[in-house]
Amino acid sequence: MLGEGIVRGLAETARNFLGSFVSKERLTTVQFPEERLPQAEAARDFPFLVYDGEDWQAGMRCVACQICEKECPPKCIFIEKSKDKKPDALGRAQFYPARFDIDVSVCMSCQICVEVCPFEAIKMDTAFELSTDDRFGGLLWDRQKLALSDAHYHAIHPTDAAHTDELLAAEKAKAEARTKAAVAKASPAPMPQPPAPAAANEP
Amino acid sequence: MTETIDQIFVILKHWLVGHVPTAVEPIVSELLSVVPIILLFPLLFALITVMERKGLGRIQNRYGPNRVGPCGILQPIADGIKTLTKENIVPHSADKVVHLLAPLLLVMATFLGYAVLPVGRNMVAANMDAGVLFFFAVGSMTELSVFMAGWSSRNKYSLLGAMRAIAQMISYEVPLILSSVTVIMAAGTLSTVSIVEQQSGYTGIFPHWFVFTPWGFAGFVLFMIAATAESNRSPFDLPEGESELIAGYYTEYSGFKFALFFLAEYLGMMSISGMAITLFLGGWAAPLSFLTWIPSYLWFFGKLFFFIAGFIWIRGTLPRLRMDQLMNFAWKFMLPMALINLVTAGVWRFMPTGILRWLVCSAMVVAPYVLLGRGFMLGKRLEKRTYRFAD
Ligand code: SF4
Ligand code: SF4
């Protein structure tokens, strides 16, 4: 009969209405700032620069090779290479970024910078509550803001970080073996300059 | 004591009017009737918007707004501030004057309807002899303003929305008025105040409301369906169907003018609910004779609350109708039912009181409903739709 469907529909909505007051499972909304769902391990949004040890300037892995700057599709990385050199994690003297800016308002979180970096120096962070009242300056992050410790990297992406550590350890071992070989070949001569990092990274 | 509480606003008004010079007395008296209406109903509108959003949320198993103030009750203030601070955009080629006047006229027209609604015993702004007629007359002014809005915007969506609105409102005005004519026939008066007074008696503990008669019940249902269409509420919200027309006739409105359209929609919903209460549900009369100690205005607003809740419930349930369904429903179902209902009311009037009258009149309501309903459903085929130009 006419109107039957309407009555049935009304009953259905009434059941939903009342049900939402008695059963918590019906209300699937997560009340965000108070309640949070755990983030997926692979979550990512903006890049950060990894440093080892305590001091962010001394431990910074980045050697200002500018590969990421060139690869970044929207061109949101700006790097200024240092004039002098500082020792890196392996004790070799390396350049370091005198300036390293990422404009996060332009960054599209593609992770390409992470993929191309040969030094495992740049990784993706998971912090997402980044709103600021300064539209330009507040979203242009300099190297100090970008620098985050290796411990932080381990905390947010444990699997990835373990893998990175393995790679770095393997590289270190390779570098040490090469140094040893070089020392063995020309023992009286002083320790030669270590090979170019890009070359060292080649498998 | 009960009497005093019931009449407290009337007494207050008389007391206040007594303090002003005789020359300005009529004006002050009118102001004291009008200002509360203008303050109270927009306030109710604000409350209803939260209620609606929370109610619809619950129907869809969501929380609804719950951030501004305790339980989100201050949400309308936030909304109000937002709409007030928004830029007022008027299209370049719009008819500026008409574009500005349309929302104002709409709100004014809906407010005028409240003049004849008795919200409590002796509480009516204007006790007119032709109150019901006045109500429907100013009610149809809304059509003019809707068309003004649609036409002056110079936007095809606005115009389409306005045309839909006009077609819908005019079609549904016929059953709306015809179904209320039954009450006018039974009451023998057009004055809203005397219509309510005629329903305020009791048999035993049960009231003499018109809705408790076969023709009254049918008239009430028809009236409410038509009222939903008149106030452009879902499922009759084609004029502003956002999925196809953006926002219908108020597509080109922004900021406070947009808020005025919203206000008018809710005010219209409330005033037509108030009219339904007045005509069929005994206005401010208590539903059971031993409840008369509760002030009359509380009864009126209590009933209004139920109507609003019903509107929200319907909105949360039914999908929007198609234009042809809408028109078919108005002219092939509502109109014949309303006409038959008129006859039923006449038969009821002239048959002697008793069980036979009930049987005959109930049959006169139910039989056409079943038959018309069957005829109406006959053409409805639920099958896979084929599109002529699909391939
Ligand atoms: S994530 Fe992509 S867009 Fe962002 S800085 Fe890295 S390369 Fe550029
Ligand atoms: S590719 Fe890595 S090492 Fe090179 S500049 Fe970018 S972050 Fe630094």
PDB file of N, CA and C in Angstrom, chain B residues 217-256:
ATOM      1  N   PHE B 217      -8.151  13.941  10.545  1.00  0.00           N
ATOM      2  CA  PHE B 217      -6.891  13.213  10.452  1.00  0.00           C
ATOM      3  C   PHE B 217      -6.360  13.249   9.017  1.00  0.00           C
ATOM      4  N   ALA B 218      -7.268  12.941   8.065  1.00  0.00           N
ATOM      5  CA  ALA B 218      -6.840  12.966   6.663  1.00  0.00           C
ATOM      6  C   ALA B 218      -6.378  14.366   6.281  1.00  0.00           C
ATOM      7  N   GLY B 219      -7.165  15.366   6.731  1.00  0.00           N
ATOM      8  CA  GLY B 219      -6.802  16.744   6.425  1.00  0.00           C
ATOM      9  C   GLY B 219      -5.448  17.094   7.011  1.00  0.00           C
ATOM     10  N   PHE B 220      -5.215  16.620   8.223  1.00  0.00           N
ATOM     11  CA  PHE B 220      -3.943  16.913   8.886  1.00  0.00           C
ATOM     12  C   PHE B 220      -2.768  16.329   8.110  1.00  0.00           C
ATOM     13  N   VAL B 221      -2.933  15.055   7.694  1.00  0.00           N
ATOM     14  CA  VAL B 221      -1.832  14.415   6.958  1.00  0.00           C
ATOM     15  C   VAL B 221      -1.589  15.141   5.638  1.00  0.00           C
ATOM     16  N   LEU B 222      -2.687  15.452   4.934  1.00  0.00           N
ATOM     17  CA  LEU B 222      -2.542  16.175   3.668  1.00  0.00           C
ATOM     18  C   LEU B 222      -1.892  17.527   3.910  1.00  0.00           C
ATOM     19  N   PHE B 223      -2.353  18.192   4.963  1.00  0.00           N
ATOM     20  CA  PHE B 223      -1.808  19.518   5.278  1.00  0.00           C
ATOM     21  C   PHE B 223      -0.318  19.436   5.536  1.00  0.00           C
ATOM     22  N   MET B 224       0.099  18.425   6.292  1.00  0.00           N
ATOM     23  CA  MET B 224       1.518  18.332   6.623  1.00  0.00           C
ATOM     24  C   MET B 224       2.363  18.000   5.399  1.00  0.00           C
ATOM     25  N   ILE B 225       1.835  17.144   4.511  1.00  0.00           N
ATOM     26  CA  ILE B 225       2.605  16.844   3.292  1.00  0.00           C
ATOM     27  C   ILE B 225       2.756  18.116   2.468  1.00  0.00           C
ATOM     28  N   ALA B 226       1.637  18.823   2.315  1.00  0.00           N
ATOM     29  CA  ALA B 226       1.696  20.054   1.532  1.00  0.00           C
ATOM     30  C   ALA B 226       2.576  21.091   2.223  1.00  0.00           C
ATOM     31  N   ALA B 227       2.548  21.101   3.560  1.00  0.00           N
ATOM     32  CA  ALA B 227       3.358  22.069   4.292  1.00  0.00           C
ATOM     33  C   ALA B 227       4.840  21.791   4.085  1.00  0.00           C
ATOM     34  N   THR B 228       5.190  20.514   4.051  1.00  0.00           N
ATOM     35  CA  THR B 228       6.589  20.166   3.793  1.00  0.00           C
ATOM     36  C   THR B 228       7.019  20.689   2.433  1.00  0.00           C
ATOM     37  N   ALA B 229       6.115  20.526   1.454  1.00  0.00           N
ATOM     38  CA  ALA B 229       6.435  21.016   0.121  1.00  0.00           C
ATOM     39  C   ALA B 229       6.498  22.531   0.110  1.00  0.00           C
ATOM     40  N   GLU B 230       5.589  23.178   0.838  1.00  0.00           N
ATOM     41  CA  GLU B 230       5.554  24.639   0.861  1.00  0.00           C
ATOM     42  C   GLU B 230       6.829  25.205   1.457  1.00  0.00           C
ATOM     43  N   SER B 231       7.339  24.543   2.493  1.00  0.00           N
ATOM     44  CA  SER B 231       8.531  25.094   3.132  1.00  0.00           C
ATOM     45  C   SER B 231       9.808  24.539   2.506  1.00  0.00           C
ATOM     46  N   ASN B 232       9.674  23.889   1.348  1.00  0.00           N
ATOM     47  CA  ASN B 232      10.842  23.394   0.598  1.00  0.00           C
ATOM     48  C   ASN B 232      11.725  22.485   1.423  1.00  0.00           C
ATOM     49  N   ARG B 233      11.091  21.665   2.240  1.00  0.00           N
ATOM     50  CA  ARG B 233      11.889  20.766   3.056  1.00  0.00           C
ATOM     51  C   ARG B 233      11.988  19.421   2.339  1.00  0.00           C
ATOM     52  N   SER B 234      13.055  18.693   2.648  1.00  0.00           N
ATOM     53  CA  SER B 234      13.189  17.357   2.118  1.00  0.00           C
ATOM     54  C   SER B 234      11.955  16.550   2.541  1.00  0.00           C
ATOM     55  N   PRO B 235      11.370  15.676   1.724  1.00  0.00           N
ATOM     56  CA  PRO B 235      11.825  15.249   0.398  1.00  0.00           C
ATOM     57  C   PRO B 235      11.385  16.156  -0.750  1.00  0.00           C
ATOM     58  N   PHE B 236      10.846  17.321  -0.429  1.00  0.00           N
ATOM     59  CA  PHE B 236      10.410  18.218  -1.506  1.00  0.00           C
ATOM     60  C   PHE B 236      11.405  19.355  -1.697  1.00  0.00           C
ATOM     61  N   ASP B 237      12.674  19.098  -1.526  1.00  0.00           N
ATOM     62  CA  ASP B 237      13.635  20.198  -1.616  1.00  0.00           C
ATOM     63  C   ASP B 237      14.254  20.332  -3.003  1.00  0.00           C
ATOM     64  N   LEU B 238      13.453  20.032  -4.014  1.00  0.00           N
ATOM     65  CA  LEU B 238      13.973  20.178  -5.381  1.00  0.00           C
ATOM     66  C   LEU B 238      14.444  21.589  -5.716  1.00  0.00           C
ATOM     67  N   PRO B 239      13.732  22.625  -5.257  1.00  0.00           N
ATOM     68  CA  PRO B 239      14.167  23.966  -5.658  1.00  0.00           C
ATOM     69  C   PRO B 239      15.603  24.245  -5.282  1.00  0.00           C
ATOM     70  N   GLU B 240      16.089  23.630  -4.215  1.00  0.00           N
ATOM     71  CA  GLU B 240      17.467  23.908  -3.844  1.00  0.00           C
ATOM     72  C   GLU B 240      18.310  22.646  -3.930  1.00  0.00           C
ATOM     73  N   GLY B 241      17.816  21.650  -4.707  1.00  0.00           N
ATOM     74  CA  GLY B 241      18.522  20.372  -4.795  1.00  0.00           C
ATOM     75  C   GLY B 241      19.992  20.583  -5.116  1.00  0.00           C
ATOM     76  N   GLU B 242      20.843  20.513  -4.110  1.00  0.00           N
ATOM     77  CA  GLU B 242      22.237  20.898  -4.321  1.00  0.00           C
ATOM     78  C   GLU B 242      22.967  19.966  -5.265  1.00  0.00           C
ATOM     79  N   SER B 243      22.479  18.728  -5.413  1.00  0.00           N
ATOM     80  CA  SER B 243      23.210  17.833  -6.295  1.00  0.00           C
ATOM     81  C   SER B 243      23.015  18.208  -7.761  1.00  0.00           C
ATOM     82  N   GLU B 244      21.910  18.881  -8.077  1.00  0.00           N
ATOM     83  CA  GLU B 244      21.739  19.252  -9.483  1.00  0.00           C
ATOM     84  C   GLU B 244      21.725  20.759  -9.716  1.00  0.00           C
ATOM     85  N   LEU B 245      21.353  21.533  -8.689  1.00  0.00           N
ATOM     86  CA  LEU B 245      21.203  22.977  -8.914  1.00  0.00           C
ATOM     87  C   LEU B 245      22.072  23.831  -7.999  1.00  0.00           C
ATOM     88  N   ILE B 246      23.105  23.244  -7.412  1.00  0.00           N
ATOM     89  CA  ILE B 246      23.988  23.961  -6.485  1.00  0.00           C
ATOM     90  C   ILE B 246      23.203  24.367  -5.235  1.00  0.00           C
ATOM     91  N   ALA B 247      22.491  25.491  -5.297  1.00  0.00           N
ATOM     92  CA  ALA B 247      21.630  25.798  -4.151  1.00  0.00           C
ATOM     93  C   ALA B 247      20.318  26.366  -4.643  1.00  0.00           C
ATOM     94  N   GLY B 248      19.951  26.071  -5.893  1.00  0.00           N
ATOM     95  CA  GLY B 248      18.681  26.565  -6.397  1.00  0.00           C
ATOM     96  C   GLY B 248      18.643  28.074  -6.463  1.00  0.00           C
ATOM     97  N   TYR B 249      17.531  28.642  -6.027  1.00  0.00           N
ATOM     98  CA  TYR B 249      17.345  30.076  -6.245  1.00  0.00           C
ATOM     99  C   TYR B 249      18.292  30.930  -5.425  1.00  0.00           C
ATOM    100  N   TYR B 250      18.919  30.386  -4.379  1.00  0.00           N
ATOM    101  CA  TYR B 250      19.878  31.241  -3.672  1.00  0.00           C
ATOM    102  C   TYR B 250      21.339  30.883  -3.937  1.00  0.00           C
ATOM    103  N   THR B 251      21.571  30.326  -5.133  1.00  0.00           N
ATOM    104  CA  THR B 251      22.956  30.043  -5.520  1.00  0.00           C
ATOM    105  C   THR B 251      23.846  31.278  -5.440  1.00  0.00           C
ATOM    106  N   GLU B 252      23.316  32.414  -5.897  1.00  0.00           N
ATOM    107  CA  GLU B 252      24.152  33.605  -6.019  1.00  0.00           C
ATOM    108  C   GLU B 252      24.162  34.453  -4.754  1.00  0.00           C
ATOM    109  N   TYR B 253      23.659  33.925  -3.669  1.00  0.00           N
ATOM    110  CA  TYR B 253      23.641  34.708  -2.437  1.00  0.00           C
ATOM    111  C   TYR B 253      24.748  34.251  -1.521  1.00  0.00           C
ATOM    112  N   SER B 254      25.307  35.208  -0.815  1.00  0.00           N
ATOM    113  CA  SER B 254      26.386  34.842   0.095  1.00  0.00           C
ATOM    114  C   SER B 254      26.240  35.668   1.355  1.00  0.00           C
ATOM    115  N   GLY B 255      27.020  35.298   2.349  1.00  0.00           N
ATOM    116  CA  GLY B 255      27.051  36.077   3.573  1.00  0.00           C
ATOM    117  C   GLY B 255      25.700  36.141   4.245  1.00  0.00           C
ATOM    118  N   PHE B 256      25.343  37.329   4.678  1.00  0.00           N
ATOM    119  CA  PHE B 256      24.162  37.450   5.500  1.00  0.00           C
ATOM    120  C   PHE B 256      22.874  37.229   4.721  1.00  0.00           C
TER     121      PHE B 256
END
